[in-house]
Amino acid sequence: MGDASAGSLSSYAYILMLIHYLQRTSPPVLPVLQQVYTTATQPQEPIVDSWNCYFYQFKNPQELHRVWRRQRNESCVGQLWLGLLRYYAVEFDWLSEVVSIRRLEP
């Protein structure tokens, strides 16, 4: 497990899968930083090789809570763990979806 050279997923891939799930569970535990902004529309900078690389940069957690308004997730770690397993074993469509932590939409 965790040995990409042997055909397994790397630890980085597992972390991305975890973040992806925590952004999509209901209510979400983590925000999608590219979709949190204080203006009416998403900022269009910085642009790197024609890609919008904006993400919300907060100075402290209280600032993020002020901008990212959402219902608090009351699930315990065990419930989240079982939800993660169910999400990738049953709900996630491996043929038509991708794991992305940049956008909520596919």
Short mmCIF file of N, CA and C in Angstrom, two decimals:
data_model
loop_
_atom_site.label_atom_id
_atom_site.label_comp_id
_atom_site.label_asym_id
_atom_site.label_seq_id
_atom_site.Cartn_x
_atom_site.Cartn_y
_atom_site.Cartn_z
N MET A 1 0.85 -1.18 0.00
CA MET A 1 0.00 0.00 0.00
C MET A 1 0.88 1.24 0.00
N GLY A 2 0.54 2.21 -0.80
CA GLY A 2 1.28 3.46 -0.85
C GLY A 2 2.55 3.40 -1.67
N ASP A 3 2.72 2.35 -2.48
CA ASP A 3 3.92 2.23 -3.31
C ASP A 3 3.52 2.36 -4.77
N ALA A 4 3.57 3.57 -5.28
CA ALA A 4 3.14 3.83 -6.65
C ALA A 4 4.00 3.07 -7.66
N SER A 5 5.27 2.84 -7.34
CA SER A 5 6.14 2.12 -8.27
C SER A 5 5.73 0.66 -8.43
N ALA A 6 4.98 0.13 -7.47
CA ALA A 6 4.51 -1.25 -7.53
C ALA A 6 3.07 -1.35 -8.03
N GLY A 7 2.52 -0.24 -8.55
CA GLY A 7 1.18 -0.26 -9.10
C GLY A 7 0.10 0.14 -8.13
N SER A 8 0.45 0.51 -6.93
CA SER A 8 -0.51 0.94 -5.92
C SER A 8 -0.66 2.46 -5.99
N LEU A 9 -1.62 2.99 -5.25
CA LEU A 9 -1.76 4.44 -5.16
C LEU A 9 -0.72 5.00 -4.20
N SER A 10 -0.24 6.19 -4.47
CA SER A 10 0.72 6.84 -3.59
C SER A 10 0.00 7.46 -2.40
N SER A 11 0.75 7.82 -1.37
CA SER A 11 0.16 8.48 -0.21
C SER A 11 -0.46 9.81 -0.63
N TYR A 12 0.14 10.48 -1.60
CA TYR A 12 -0.41 11.74 -2.11
C TYR A 12 -1.80 11.50 -2.72
N ALA A 13 -1.98 10.42 -3.46
CA ALA A 13 -3.28 10.10 -4.06
C ALA A 13 -4.32 9.84 -2.98
N TYR A 14 -3.93 9.13 -1.92
CA TYR A 14 -4.87 8.88 -0.82
C TYR A 14 -5.28 10.18 -0.14
N ILE A 15 -4.35 11.10 0.04
CA ILE A 15 -4.67 12.40 0.66
C ILE A 15 -5.63 13.18 -0.23
N LEU A 16 -5.41 13.18 -1.55
CA LEU A 16 -6.33 13.86 -2.47
C LEU A 16 -7.72 13.23 -2.40
N MET A 17 -7.79 11.92 -2.32
CA MET A 17 -9.09 11.25 -2.21
C MET A 17 -9.79 11.64 -0.92
N LEU A 18 -9.05 11.74 0.18
CA LEU A 18 -9.62 12.14 1.46
C LEU A 18 -10.15 13.57 1.40
N ILE A 19 -9.36 14.50 0.88
CA ILE A 19 -9.80 15.90 0.76
C ILE A 19 -11.03 15.98 -0.13
N HIS A 20 -11.02 15.28 -1.26
CA HIS A 20 -12.16 15.26 -2.19
C HIS A 20 -13.43 14.83 -1.46
N TYR A 21 -13.35 13.75 -0.69
CA TYR A 21 -14.52 13.28 0.05
C TYR A 21 -14.97 14.31 1.08
N LEU A 22 -14.04 14.88 1.85
CA LEU A 22 -14.41 15.83 2.90
C LEU A 22 -15.00 17.12 2.32
N GLN A 23 -14.71 17.43 1.07
CA GLN A 23 -15.33 18.58 0.41
C GLN A 23 -16.73 18.26 -0.08
N ARG A 24 -17.04 16.99 -0.30
CA ARG A 24 -18.31 16.61 -0.89
C ARG A 24 -19.29 15.95 0.07
N THR A 25 -18.83 15.62 1.28
CA THR A 25 -19.76 15.06 2.25
C THR A 25 -20.77 16.14 2.64
N SER A 26 -21.88 15.73 3.21
CA SER A 26 -22.93 16.70 3.51
C SER A 26 -23.19 16.76 5.01
N PRO A 27 -23.02 17.92 5.61
CA PRO A 27 -22.42 19.13 5.07
C PRO A 27 -20.91 18.97 4.96
N PRO A 28 -20.28 19.74 4.09
CA PRO A 28 -18.84 19.59 3.85
C PRO A 28 -18.02 19.91 5.10
N VAL A 29 -16.88 19.23 5.20
CA VAL A 29 -15.95 19.47 6.30
C VAL A 29 -14.89 20.48 5.86
N LEU A 30 -14.49 20.40 4.60
CA LEU A 30 -13.45 21.29 4.05
C LEU A 30 -14.00 22.10 2.88
N PRO A 31 -13.53 23.34 2.72
CA PRO A 31 -13.97 24.14 1.56
C PRO A 31 -13.14 23.82 0.32
N VAL A 32 -13.67 24.18 -0.82
CA VAL A 32 -12.90 24.18 -2.07
C VAL A 32 -12.34 25.59 -2.18
N LEU A 33 -11.06 25.75 -1.90
CA LEU A 33 -10.48 27.09 -1.78
C LEU A 33 -10.54 27.89 -3.08
N GLN A 34 -10.64 27.23 -4.23
CA GLN A 34 -10.79 27.94 -5.50
C GLN A 34 -12.19 28.50 -5.66
N GLN A 35 -13.15 28.06 -4.86
CA GLN A 35 -14.52 28.54 -4.98
C GLN A 35 -14.97 29.36 -3.79
N VAL A 36 -14.02 29.82 -2.98
CA VAL A 36 -14.30 30.71 -1.86
C VAL A 36 -13.69 32.06 -2.21
N TYR A 37 -14.53 33.09 -2.29
CA TYR A 37 -14.02 34.43 -2.58
C TYR A 37 -14.98 35.46 -2.02
N THR A 38 -14.48 36.67 -1.82
CA THR A 38 -15.28 37.73 -1.19
C THR A 38 -15.93 38.65 -2.20
N THR A 39 -15.62 38.48 -3.48
CA THR A 39 -16.22 39.30 -4.52
C THR A 39 -17.41 38.57 -5.14
N ALA A 40 -18.14 39.25 -6.02
CA ALA A 40 -19.32 38.63 -6.64
C ALA A 40 -18.95 37.48 -7.58
N THR A 41 -17.80 37.55 -8.19
CA THR A 41 -17.34 36.49 -9.10
C THR A 41 -15.93 36.07 -8.70
N GLN A 42 -15.54 34.91 -9.18
CA GLN A 42 -14.21 34.39 -8.86
C GLN A 42 -13.14 35.28 -9.47
N PRO A 43 -12.12 35.65 -8.71
CA PRO A 43 -11.02 36.43 -9.27
C PRO A 43 -10.34 35.68 -10.41
N GLN A 44 -9.85 36.41 -11.38
CA GLN A 44 -9.24 35.80 -12.56
C GLN A 44 -7.72 35.82 -12.53
N GLU A 45 -7.15 36.02 -11.38
CA GLU A 45 -5.69 36.01 -11.25
C GLU A 45 -5.32 35.23 -10.00
N PRO A 46 -4.19 34.63 -9.94
CA PRO A 46 -3.12 34.64 -10.92
C PRO A 46 -3.38 33.63 -12.05
N ILE A 47 -2.90 33.96 -13.22
CA ILE A 47 -2.98 33.08 -14.39
C ILE A 47 -1.59 32.51 -14.64
N VAL A 48 -1.49 31.18 -14.72
CA VAL A 48 -0.22 30.52 -14.99
C VAL A 48 -0.43 29.61 -16.19
N ASP A 49 0.30 29.87 -17.27
CA ASP A 49 0.17 29.09 -18.50
C ASP A 49 -1.29 28.98 -18.94
N SER A 50 -1.99 30.08 -18.88
CA SER A 50 -3.40 30.25 -19.28
C SER A 50 -4.39 29.54 -18.34
N TRP A 51 -3.95 29.10 -17.17
CA TRP A 51 -4.83 28.47 -16.18
C TRP A 51 -5.04 29.42 -15.01
N ASN A 52 -6.29 29.55 -14.58
CA ASN A 52 -6.61 30.37 -13.42
C ASN A 52 -6.18 29.61 -12.17
N CYS A 53 -5.18 30.10 -11.47
CA CYS A 53 -4.62 29.41 -10.30
C CYS A 53 -5.04 30.07 -8.99
N TYR A 54 -6.14 30.84 -9.03
CA TYR A 54 -6.62 31.50 -7.82
C TYR A 54 -7.02 30.48 -6.76
N PHE A 55 -6.73 30.77 -5.50
CA PHE A 55 -7.33 30.08 -4.36
C PHE A 55 -7.39 31.05 -3.21
N TYR A 56 -8.39 30.87 -2.37
CA TYR A 56 -8.60 31.78 -1.24
C TYR A 56 -7.50 31.58 -0.21
N GLN A 57 -6.81 32.65 0.12
CA GLN A 57 -5.74 32.60 1.11
C GLN A 57 -6.21 33.33 2.37
N PHE A 58 -6.38 32.60 3.44
CA PHE A 58 -6.84 33.22 4.68
C PHE A 58 -5.69 33.31 5.67
N LYS A 59 -5.75 34.32 6.50
CA LYS A 59 -4.69 34.55 7.48
C LYS A 59 -4.90 33.76 8.77
N ASN A 60 -6.15 33.47 9.10
CA ASN A 60 -6.45 32.68 10.30
C ASN A 60 -7.79 31.96 10.08
N PRO A 61 -8.05 30.91 10.84
CA PRO A 61 -9.28 30.14 10.65
C PRO A 61 -10.56 30.95 10.83
N GLN A 62 -10.55 31.95 11.69
CA GLN A 62 -11.75 32.76 11.90
C GLN A 62 -12.13 33.50 10.62
N GLU A 63 -11.14 33.94 9.86
CA GLU A 63 -11.41 34.62 8.60
C GLU A 63 -12.09 33.68 7.61
N LEU A 64 -11.63 32.45 7.53
CA LEU A 64 -12.25 31.48 6.63
C LEU A 64 -13.69 31.21 7.06
N HIS A 65 -13.95 31.06 8.35
CA HIS A 65 -15.31 30.83 8.84
C HIS A 65 -16.24 31.99 8.49
N ARG A 66 -15.72 33.20 8.46
CA ARG A 66 -16.52 34.37 8.12
C ARG A 66 -16.92 34.35 6.64
N VAL A 67 -16.01 33.92 5.79
CA VAL A 67 -16.26 33.94 4.34
C VAL A 67 -16.97 32.67 3.88
N TRP A 68 -16.59 31.52 4.40
CA TRP A 68 -17.15 30.23 3.98
C TRP A 68 -18.26 29.85 4.94
N ARG A 69 -19.47 30.28 4.63
CA ARG A 69 -20.62 30.00 5.49
C ARG A 69 -21.23 28.67 5.09
N ARG A 70 -21.32 27.80 6.06
CA ARG A 70 -21.90 26.48 5.83
C ARG A 70 -22.36 25.92 7.15
N GLN A 71 -23.21 24.91 7.06
CA GLN A 71 -23.68 24.22 8.26
C GLN A 71 -22.54 23.37 8.82
N ARG A 72 -22.40 23.33 10.11
CA ARG A 72 -21.33 22.57 10.75
C ARG A 72 -21.58 21.07 10.61
N ASN A 73 -20.56 20.32 10.25
CA ASN A 73 -20.66 18.87 10.16
C ASN A 73 -20.44 18.28 11.54
N GLU A 74 -21.43 17.57 12.05
CA GLU A 74 -21.38 17.01 13.41
C GLU A 74 -20.97 15.54 13.42
N SER A 75 -20.54 15.00 12.28
CA SER A 75 -20.16 13.59 12.21
C SER A 75 -18.88 13.35 13.00
N CYS A 76 -18.80 12.19 13.65
CA CYS A 76 -17.56 11.83 14.34
C CYS A 76 -16.59 11.23 13.32
N VAL A 77 -15.36 11.04 13.74
CA VAL A 77 -14.33 10.53 12.83
C VAL A 77 -14.73 9.16 12.29
N GLY A 78 -15.31 8.31 13.13
CA GLY A 78 -15.73 6.98 12.68
C GLY A 78 -16.79 7.05 11.59
N GLN A 79 -17.75 7.96 11.73
CA GLN A 79 -18.79 8.13 10.71
C GLN A 79 -18.18 8.64 9.41
N LEU A 80 -17.25 9.57 9.52
CA LEU A 80 -16.59 10.09 8.32
C LEU A 80 -15.77 8.99 7.63
N TRP A 81 -15.09 8.16 8.41
CA TRP A 81 -14.30 7.07 7.85
C TRP A 81 -15.20 6.09 7.09
N LEU A 82 -16.31 5.69 7.70
CA LEU A 82 -17.23 4.78 7.02
C LEU A 82 -17.85 5.45 5.79
N GLY A 83 -18.13 6.75 5.89
CA GLY A 83 -18.64 7.49 4.74
C GLY A 83 -17.65 7.53 3.60
N LEU A 84 -16.37 7.68 3.92
CA LEU A 84 -15.32 7.68 2.90
C LEU A 84 -15.27 6.34 2.18
N LEU A 85 -15.31 5.26 2.95
CA LEU A 85 -15.29 3.92 2.35
C LEU A 85 -16.51 3.70 1.46
N ARG A 86 -17.69 4.09 1.95
CA ARG A 86 -18.93 3.94 1.17
C ARG A 86 -18.88 4.79 -0.09
N TYR A 87 -18.37 6.02 0.04
CA TYR A 87 -18.31 6.94 -1.10
C TYR A 87 -17.51 6.33 -2.25
N TYR A 88 -16.31 5.84 -1.96
CA TYR A 88 -15.49 5.30 -3.04
C TYR A 88 -15.86 3.88 -3.45
N ALA A 89 -16.49 3.12 -2.57
CA ALA A 89 -16.89 1.75 -2.92
C ALA A 89 -18.22 1.69 -3.66
N VAL A 90 -19.14 2.63 -3.36
CA VAL A 90 -20.50 2.53 -3.88
C VAL A 90 -20.91 3.75 -4.71
N GLU A 91 -20.68 4.95 -4.17
CA GLU A 91 -21.23 6.16 -4.78
C GLU A 91 -20.39 6.73 -5.91
N PHE A 92 -19.09 6.68 -5.80
CA PHE A 92 -18.21 7.29 -6.79
C PHE A 92 -18.22 6.47 -8.07
N ASP A 93 -18.46 7.12 -9.20
CA ASP A 93 -18.48 6.44 -10.50
C ASP A 93 -17.09 6.52 -11.11
N TRP A 94 -16.33 5.45 -10.99
CA TRP A 94 -14.93 5.44 -11.44
C TRP A 94 -14.80 5.58 -12.95
N LEU A 95 -15.86 5.32 -13.70
CA LEU A 95 -15.78 5.42 -15.16
C LEU A 95 -16.04 6.83 -15.68
N SER A 96 -16.78 7.65 -14.93
CA SER A 96 -17.13 8.96 -15.46
C SER A 96 -16.73 10.13 -14.56
N GLU A 97 -16.22 9.87 -13.35
CA GLU A 97 -15.84 10.95 -12.44
C GLU A 97 -14.33 10.96 -12.22
N VAL A 98 -13.84 12.09 -11.76
CA VAL A 98 -12.43 12.22 -11.39
C VAL A 98 -12.34 12.78 -9.98
N VAL A 99 -11.26 12.47 -9.30
CA VAL A 99 -11.01 13.04 -7.98
C VAL A 99 -10.37 14.40 -8.19
N SER A 100 -11.07 15.44 -7.78
CA SER A 100 -10.57 16.80 -7.93
C SER A 100 -10.87 17.58 -6.66
N ILE A 101 -9.88 18.31 -6.17
CA ILE A 101 -10.10 19.15 -4.99
C ILE A 101 -10.18 20.61 -5.40
N ARG A 102 -10.20 20.88 -6.68
CA ARG A 102 -10.22 22.25 -7.20
C ARG A 102 -11.64 22.75 -7.49
N ARG A 103 -12.55 21.83 -7.83
CA ARG A 103 -13.91 22.21 -8.18
C ARG A 103 -14.89 21.20 -7.62
N LEU A 104 -16.08 21.67 -7.27
CA LEU A 104 -17.13 20.74 -6.84
C LEU A 104 -17.79 20.04 -8.01
N GLU A 105 -17.96 20.77 -9.10
CA GLU A 105 -18.59 20.17 -10.29
C GLU A 105 -17.62 19.23 -10.97
N PRO A 106 -18.15 18.19 -11.61
CA PRO A 106 -17.25 17.29 -12.36
C PRO A 106 -16.62 17.97 -13.55
#
